[in-house]
XYZ file of C-alpha atoms in Angstrom:
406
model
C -25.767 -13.307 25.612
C -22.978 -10.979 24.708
C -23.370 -8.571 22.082
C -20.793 -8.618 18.842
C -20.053 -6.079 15.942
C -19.501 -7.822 12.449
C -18.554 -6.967 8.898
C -19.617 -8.785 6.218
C -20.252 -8.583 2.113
C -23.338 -9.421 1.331
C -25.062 -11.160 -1.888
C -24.570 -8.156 -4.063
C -20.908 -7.605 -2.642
C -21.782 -5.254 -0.785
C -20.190 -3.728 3.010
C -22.555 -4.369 5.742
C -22.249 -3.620 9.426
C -24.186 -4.274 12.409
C -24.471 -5.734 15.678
C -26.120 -8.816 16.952
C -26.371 -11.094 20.045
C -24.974 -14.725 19.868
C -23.670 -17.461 22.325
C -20.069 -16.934 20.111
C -18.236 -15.461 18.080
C -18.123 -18.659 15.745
C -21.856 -19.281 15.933
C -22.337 -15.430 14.583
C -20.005 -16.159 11.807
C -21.577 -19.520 11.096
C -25.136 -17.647 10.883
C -23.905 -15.157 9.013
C -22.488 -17.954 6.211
C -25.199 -19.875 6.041
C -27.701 -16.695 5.044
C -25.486 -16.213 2.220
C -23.143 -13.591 3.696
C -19.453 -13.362 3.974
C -17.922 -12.602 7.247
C -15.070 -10.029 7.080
C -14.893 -9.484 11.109
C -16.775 -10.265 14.238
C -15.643 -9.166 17.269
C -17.736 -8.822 20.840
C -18.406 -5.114 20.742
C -16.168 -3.041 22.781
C -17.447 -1.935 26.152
C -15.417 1.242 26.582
C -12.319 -0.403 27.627
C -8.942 -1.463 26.058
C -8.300 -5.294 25.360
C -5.240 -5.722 26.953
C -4.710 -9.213 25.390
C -4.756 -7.614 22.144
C -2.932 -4.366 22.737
C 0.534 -5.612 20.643
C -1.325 -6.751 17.845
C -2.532 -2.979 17.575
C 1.362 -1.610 16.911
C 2.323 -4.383 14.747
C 2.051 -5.015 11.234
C 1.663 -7.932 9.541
C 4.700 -7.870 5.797
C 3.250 -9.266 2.746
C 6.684 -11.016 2.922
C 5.268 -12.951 5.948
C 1.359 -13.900 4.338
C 4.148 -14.952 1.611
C 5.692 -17.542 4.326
C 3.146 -18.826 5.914
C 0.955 -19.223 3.028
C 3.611 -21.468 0.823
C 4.062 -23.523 4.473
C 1.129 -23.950 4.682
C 0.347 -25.067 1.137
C 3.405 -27.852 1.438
C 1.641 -29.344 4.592
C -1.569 -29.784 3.452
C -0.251 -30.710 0.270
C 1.469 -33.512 2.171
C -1.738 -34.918 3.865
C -0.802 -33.362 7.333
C -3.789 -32.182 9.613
C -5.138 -28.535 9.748
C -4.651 -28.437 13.233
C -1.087 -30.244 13.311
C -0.543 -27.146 9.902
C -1.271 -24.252 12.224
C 0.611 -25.266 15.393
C 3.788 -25.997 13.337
C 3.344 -23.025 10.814
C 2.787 -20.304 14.086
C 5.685 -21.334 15.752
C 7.796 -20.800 12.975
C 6.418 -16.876 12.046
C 8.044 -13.746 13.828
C 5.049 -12.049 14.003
C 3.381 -11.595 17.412
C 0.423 -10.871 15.810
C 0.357 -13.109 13.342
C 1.150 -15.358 15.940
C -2.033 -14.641 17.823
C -4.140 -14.766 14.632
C -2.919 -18.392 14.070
C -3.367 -19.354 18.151
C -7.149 -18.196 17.523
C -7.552 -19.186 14.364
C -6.525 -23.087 15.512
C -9.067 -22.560 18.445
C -11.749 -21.241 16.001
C -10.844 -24.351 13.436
C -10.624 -27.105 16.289
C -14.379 -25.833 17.687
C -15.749 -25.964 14.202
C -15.260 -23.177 11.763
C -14.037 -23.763 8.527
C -10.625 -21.678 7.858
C -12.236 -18.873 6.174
C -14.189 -17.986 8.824
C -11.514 -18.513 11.121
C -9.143 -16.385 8.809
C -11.625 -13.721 8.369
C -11.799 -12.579 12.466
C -8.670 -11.040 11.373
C -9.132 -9.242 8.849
C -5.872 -7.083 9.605
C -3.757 -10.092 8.875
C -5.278 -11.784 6.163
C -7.598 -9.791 4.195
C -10.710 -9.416 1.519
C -8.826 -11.499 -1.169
C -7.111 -13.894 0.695
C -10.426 -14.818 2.763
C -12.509 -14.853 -0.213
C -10.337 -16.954 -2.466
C -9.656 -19.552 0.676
C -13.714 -19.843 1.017
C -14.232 -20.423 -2.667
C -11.772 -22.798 -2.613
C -13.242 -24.970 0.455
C -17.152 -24.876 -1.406
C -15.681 -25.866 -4.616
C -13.202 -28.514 -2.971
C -10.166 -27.308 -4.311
C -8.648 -25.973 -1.577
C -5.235 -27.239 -2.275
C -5.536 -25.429 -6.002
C -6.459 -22.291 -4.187
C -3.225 -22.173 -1.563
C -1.048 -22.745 -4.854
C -3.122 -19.925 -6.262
C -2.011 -17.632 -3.630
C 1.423 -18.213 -3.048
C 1.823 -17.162 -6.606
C -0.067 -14.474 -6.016
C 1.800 -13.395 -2.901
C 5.069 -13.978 -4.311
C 3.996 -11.029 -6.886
C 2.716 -9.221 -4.550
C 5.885 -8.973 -2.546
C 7.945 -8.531 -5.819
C 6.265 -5.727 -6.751
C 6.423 -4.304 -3.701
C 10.422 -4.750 -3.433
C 10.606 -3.514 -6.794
C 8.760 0.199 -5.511
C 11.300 0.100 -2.820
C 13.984 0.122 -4.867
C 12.709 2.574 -7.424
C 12.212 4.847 -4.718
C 15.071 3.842 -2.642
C 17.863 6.147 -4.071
C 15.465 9.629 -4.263
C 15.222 9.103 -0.662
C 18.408 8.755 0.074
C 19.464 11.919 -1.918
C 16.488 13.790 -0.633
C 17.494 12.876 3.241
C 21.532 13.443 2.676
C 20.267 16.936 1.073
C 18.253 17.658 3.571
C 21.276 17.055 6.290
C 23.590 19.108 4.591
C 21.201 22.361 4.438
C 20.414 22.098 7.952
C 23.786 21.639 8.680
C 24.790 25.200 6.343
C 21.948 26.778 7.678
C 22.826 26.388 11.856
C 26.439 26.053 11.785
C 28.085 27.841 8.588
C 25.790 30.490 7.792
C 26.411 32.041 11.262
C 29.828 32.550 11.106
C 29.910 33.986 7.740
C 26.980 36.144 9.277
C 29.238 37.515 12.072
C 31.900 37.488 9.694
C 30.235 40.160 7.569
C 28.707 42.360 10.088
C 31.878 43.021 11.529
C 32.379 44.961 8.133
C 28.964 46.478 8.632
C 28.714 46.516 4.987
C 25.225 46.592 2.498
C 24.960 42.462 1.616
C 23.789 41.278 -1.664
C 19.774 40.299 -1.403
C 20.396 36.449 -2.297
C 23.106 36.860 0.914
C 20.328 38.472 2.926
C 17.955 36.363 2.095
C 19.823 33.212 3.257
C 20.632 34.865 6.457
C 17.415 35.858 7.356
C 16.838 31.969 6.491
C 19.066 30.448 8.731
C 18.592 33.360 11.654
C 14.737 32.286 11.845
C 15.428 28.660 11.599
C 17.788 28.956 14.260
C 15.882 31.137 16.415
C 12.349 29.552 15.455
C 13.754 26.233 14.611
C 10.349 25.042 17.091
C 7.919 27.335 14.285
C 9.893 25.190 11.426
C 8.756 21.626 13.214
C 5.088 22.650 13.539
C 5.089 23.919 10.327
C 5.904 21.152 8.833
C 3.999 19.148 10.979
C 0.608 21.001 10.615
C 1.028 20.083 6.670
C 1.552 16.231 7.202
C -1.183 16.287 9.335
C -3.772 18.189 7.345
C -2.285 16.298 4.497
C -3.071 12.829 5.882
C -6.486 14.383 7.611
C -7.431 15.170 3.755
C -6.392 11.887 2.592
C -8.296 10.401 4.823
C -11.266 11.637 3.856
C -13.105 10.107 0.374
C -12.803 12.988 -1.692
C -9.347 13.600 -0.785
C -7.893 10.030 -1.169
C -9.642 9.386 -4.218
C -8.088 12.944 -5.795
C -4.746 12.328 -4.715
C -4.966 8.708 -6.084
C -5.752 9.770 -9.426
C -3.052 12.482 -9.355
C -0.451 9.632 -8.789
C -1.196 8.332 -12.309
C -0.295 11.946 -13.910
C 2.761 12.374 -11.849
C 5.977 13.006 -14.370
C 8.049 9.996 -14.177
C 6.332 7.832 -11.920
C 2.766 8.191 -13.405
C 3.707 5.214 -16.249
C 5.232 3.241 -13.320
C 1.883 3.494 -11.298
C 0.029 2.638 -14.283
C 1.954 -0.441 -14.641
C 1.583 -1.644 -11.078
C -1.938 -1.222 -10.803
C -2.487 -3.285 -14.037
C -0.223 -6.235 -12.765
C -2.152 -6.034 -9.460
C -5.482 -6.406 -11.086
C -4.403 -8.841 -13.586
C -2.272 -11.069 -11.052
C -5.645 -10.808 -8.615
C -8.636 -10.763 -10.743
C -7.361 -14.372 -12.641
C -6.397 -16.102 -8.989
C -9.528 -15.311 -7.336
C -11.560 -16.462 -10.964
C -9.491 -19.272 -11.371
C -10.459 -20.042 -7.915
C -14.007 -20.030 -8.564
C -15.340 -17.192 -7.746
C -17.930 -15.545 -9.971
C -16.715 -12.423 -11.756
C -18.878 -9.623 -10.512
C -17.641 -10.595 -6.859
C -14.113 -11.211 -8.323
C -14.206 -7.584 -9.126
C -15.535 -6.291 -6.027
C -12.951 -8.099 -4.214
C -10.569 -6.566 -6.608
C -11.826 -3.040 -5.730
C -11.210 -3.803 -2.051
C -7.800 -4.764 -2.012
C -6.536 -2.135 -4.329
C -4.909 0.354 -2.732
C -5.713 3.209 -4.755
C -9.425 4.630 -4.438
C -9.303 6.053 -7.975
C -8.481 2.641 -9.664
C -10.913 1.017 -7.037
C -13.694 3.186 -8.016
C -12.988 2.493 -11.835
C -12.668 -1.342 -11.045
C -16.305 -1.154 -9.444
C -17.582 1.077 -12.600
C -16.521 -2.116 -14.753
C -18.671 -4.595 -12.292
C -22.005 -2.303 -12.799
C -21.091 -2.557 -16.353
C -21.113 -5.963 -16.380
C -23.737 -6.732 -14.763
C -25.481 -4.861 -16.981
C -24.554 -7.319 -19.529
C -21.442 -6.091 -21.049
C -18.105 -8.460 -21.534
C -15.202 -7.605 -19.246
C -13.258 -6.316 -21.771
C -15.779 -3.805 -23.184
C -16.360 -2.954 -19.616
C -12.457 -1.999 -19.173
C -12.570 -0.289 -22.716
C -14.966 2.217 -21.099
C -12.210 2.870 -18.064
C -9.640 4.719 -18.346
C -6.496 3.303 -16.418
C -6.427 -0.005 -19.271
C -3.836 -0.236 -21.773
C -4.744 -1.720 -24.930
C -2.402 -4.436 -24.533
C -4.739 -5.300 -21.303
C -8.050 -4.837 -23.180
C -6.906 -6.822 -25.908
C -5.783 -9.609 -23.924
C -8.858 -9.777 -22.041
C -10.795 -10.054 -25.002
C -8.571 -13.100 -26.595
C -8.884 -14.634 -23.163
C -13.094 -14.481 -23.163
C -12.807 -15.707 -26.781
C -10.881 -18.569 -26.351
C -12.448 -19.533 -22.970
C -8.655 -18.702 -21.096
C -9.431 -15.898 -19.262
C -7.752 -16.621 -15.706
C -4.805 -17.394 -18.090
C -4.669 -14.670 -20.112
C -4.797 -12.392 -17.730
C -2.092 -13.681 -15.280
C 0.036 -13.757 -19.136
C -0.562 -10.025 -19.656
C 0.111 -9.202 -15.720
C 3.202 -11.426 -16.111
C 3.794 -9.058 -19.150
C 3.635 -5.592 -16.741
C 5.847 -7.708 -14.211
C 8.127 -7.240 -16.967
C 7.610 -3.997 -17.617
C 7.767 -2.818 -14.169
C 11.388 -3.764 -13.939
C 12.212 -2.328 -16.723
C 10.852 1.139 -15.979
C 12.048 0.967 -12.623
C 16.018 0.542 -14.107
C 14.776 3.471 -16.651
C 13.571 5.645 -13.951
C 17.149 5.001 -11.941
C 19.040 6.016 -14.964
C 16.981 9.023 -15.477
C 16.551 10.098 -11.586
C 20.500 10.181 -11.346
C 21.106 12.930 -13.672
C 17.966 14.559 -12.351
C 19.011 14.804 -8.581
C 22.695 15.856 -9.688
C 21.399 18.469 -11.346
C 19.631 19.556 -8.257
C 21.722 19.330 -5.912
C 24.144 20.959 -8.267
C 21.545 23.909 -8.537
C 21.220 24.052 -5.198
C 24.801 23.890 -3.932
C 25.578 26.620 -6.584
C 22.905 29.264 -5.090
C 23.794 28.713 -1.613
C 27.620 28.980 -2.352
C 27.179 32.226 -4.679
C 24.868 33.759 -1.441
C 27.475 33.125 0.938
C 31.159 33.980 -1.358
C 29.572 37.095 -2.940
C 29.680 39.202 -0.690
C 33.701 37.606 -0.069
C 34.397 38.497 -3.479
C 33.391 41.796 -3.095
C 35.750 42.632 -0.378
C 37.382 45.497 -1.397
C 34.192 47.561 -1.349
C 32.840 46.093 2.103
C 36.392 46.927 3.534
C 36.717 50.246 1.819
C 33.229 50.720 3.471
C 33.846 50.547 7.206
């Protein structure tokens, strides 16, 4: 029998990985399910070769904006009565994809020979993750399955508007930054060399801000090769570090203290855990595995690791919001909520209202942060231009001493 690798959360939540024999993939996944485990992957373990069928998937990535798509055409067709297998020939055909594409052609395969969706869904866990797979198989014990693909097209929908919304905050820095950029390297190869030769034909003493941009442009025109490893030894011990847990989870947490964008970050990763944490309890799932789900998803490892801190606290025996009152990323507003929410037995409810509330808020900080970025940037580029053009006219506008020199 051929030997697979899986990933699955057990009873407690928790990652497990390991290797087992089986006749299939599906008949692994089905084992796995019915000992009370959740299968995140299982895949026939790789034999030292490249899976050529598979190699596209590898440089593609699968938008939010896409999930989105397919989820809410989904939803419409099953609303409508339509067969699962019927759903996912129509629904791949009509997704750009190719390896989403794929992960619907298998899926369909998986589904017709007899796995339920979730398991079918969760052999991929690159296109439909933790969250999505988890909410889908709570929704198929509980037979609400229909509920459940509403649930997440909401959920999707503010997924991708947050993420649009970050793109735009971030959208006009970056163009400033990369326009800036331009025009220095342009100064520094082209214009700064004729004003060099320009002066040493006068063989004159140069101010030191003059010499000092020389020098600068003269090694990043003869070095320019220096500059591009440089700068590419730091992205890559920069993403080497991130990639590491001490490193991720320390330059998570310093996103929340960055001036300016700290609040925003803030903001997004309460909406996130509000928007997520009432879909997948609405859904049914029980709240110490809503939680760890929650952790999984997030994309920052320091509001992850304070997400799981308020599961062990619960467990323990403490209310959710007393848990998050011990945390230290929670707003009052959130805490607060929470706790109306467990007192009036509306807690999916009011915690979509107060993530519906930092929807709100996000937008509203992001038109803030364009207003104040504008002035910002002007000001540095106005700093900038002004240092460069006093390095390069000084020396111009003391001409009568360089000529009176030669």
């Amino acid at each position: 029998m051929p030997l697979y690798s899986y990933k699955v959360r057990d009873k407690k939540g928790e990652l497990v990985s390991g290797e087992a024999e089986s006749t299939s993939a599906r008949d692994l996944s089905e084992s796995l399910f019915s000992g009370g485990m959740i299968p995140i992957s299982v895949r026939e373990a790789k034999k030292g070769g490249i899976n050529i069928e598979n190699i596209g998937d590898i440089f593609q990535r699968v938008k939010t904006e896409e999930i989105m798509i397919f989820t809410r055409q989904f939803f419409t067709l099953f609303k409508a009565g339509i067969s699962m297998d019927t759903i996912l020939a129509a629904v791949s055909k009509q997704i750009s994809s190719r390896a989403m594409q794929n992960a619907l052609e298998k899926t369909r395969k998986d589904v017709a020979e007899g796995a339920s969706l979730s398991q079918a869904f969760a052999r991929h866990p690159k296109v439909f993750d933790e969250m999505y797979v988890s909410m889908l198989a709570a929704g198929e014990e509980g037979g609400i399955l229909e509920q459940v693909l509403q649930e997440l097209v909401v959920l999707l929908e503010k997924e991708d508007e947050i993420k649009r919304n970050v793109k735009s905050a971030t959208l006009y820095p970056k163009i400033v930054v990369f326009v800036l950029v331009g025009a220095v390297t342009v100064l520094m190869t082209f214009v700064v060399p004729k004003f060099s030769k320009f002066y040493a034909h006068y063989g004159a003493d140069l101010p030191i801000p003059t010499q000092i941009l020389i020098g600068t442009s003269n090694f990043v025109r003869n070095y320019w090769y220096v500059v591009i490893l440089i700068i590419a030894a730091i992205v890559y011990m920069y993403k080497r570090y991130y990639k590491t847990q001490a490193g991720k989870l320390k330059i998570d947490r310093l996103r929340f203290k960055v001036p300016v964008f700290g609040p925003l970050t803030t903001k997004i990763a309460n909406a996130r855990f509000g928007h997520i944490l009432s879909a997948l309890y609405k859904s049914g799932l029980p709240m110490p595995r809503s939680l760890e789900v929650v952790a999984n998803v997030i994309d920052n490892a320091a509001f992850a690791l304070e997400v799981r801190k308020i599961k062990d606290r619960i467990q323990k025996g403490s209310l959710l919001s007393d848990a998050m009152a011990g945390g230290v990323f929670f707003s009052p507003v959130m805490i607060e909520t929470t706790a109306v929410g467990e007192r009036t037995g509306s807690l999916d409810e009011m915690l979509n209202a107060v993530a519906t509330h930092y929807d709100l808020e996000i937008g509203h900080t992001i038109k803030n942060l364009t207003t104040l970025l504008e002035p910002i940037l002007l000001i540095g580029i106005f700093a900038m231009v002004t240092i460069l053009a006093l390095s390069i006219f000084l020396p111009i506008w003391n001409m009568s001493s360089i000529v009176s020199g030669k």
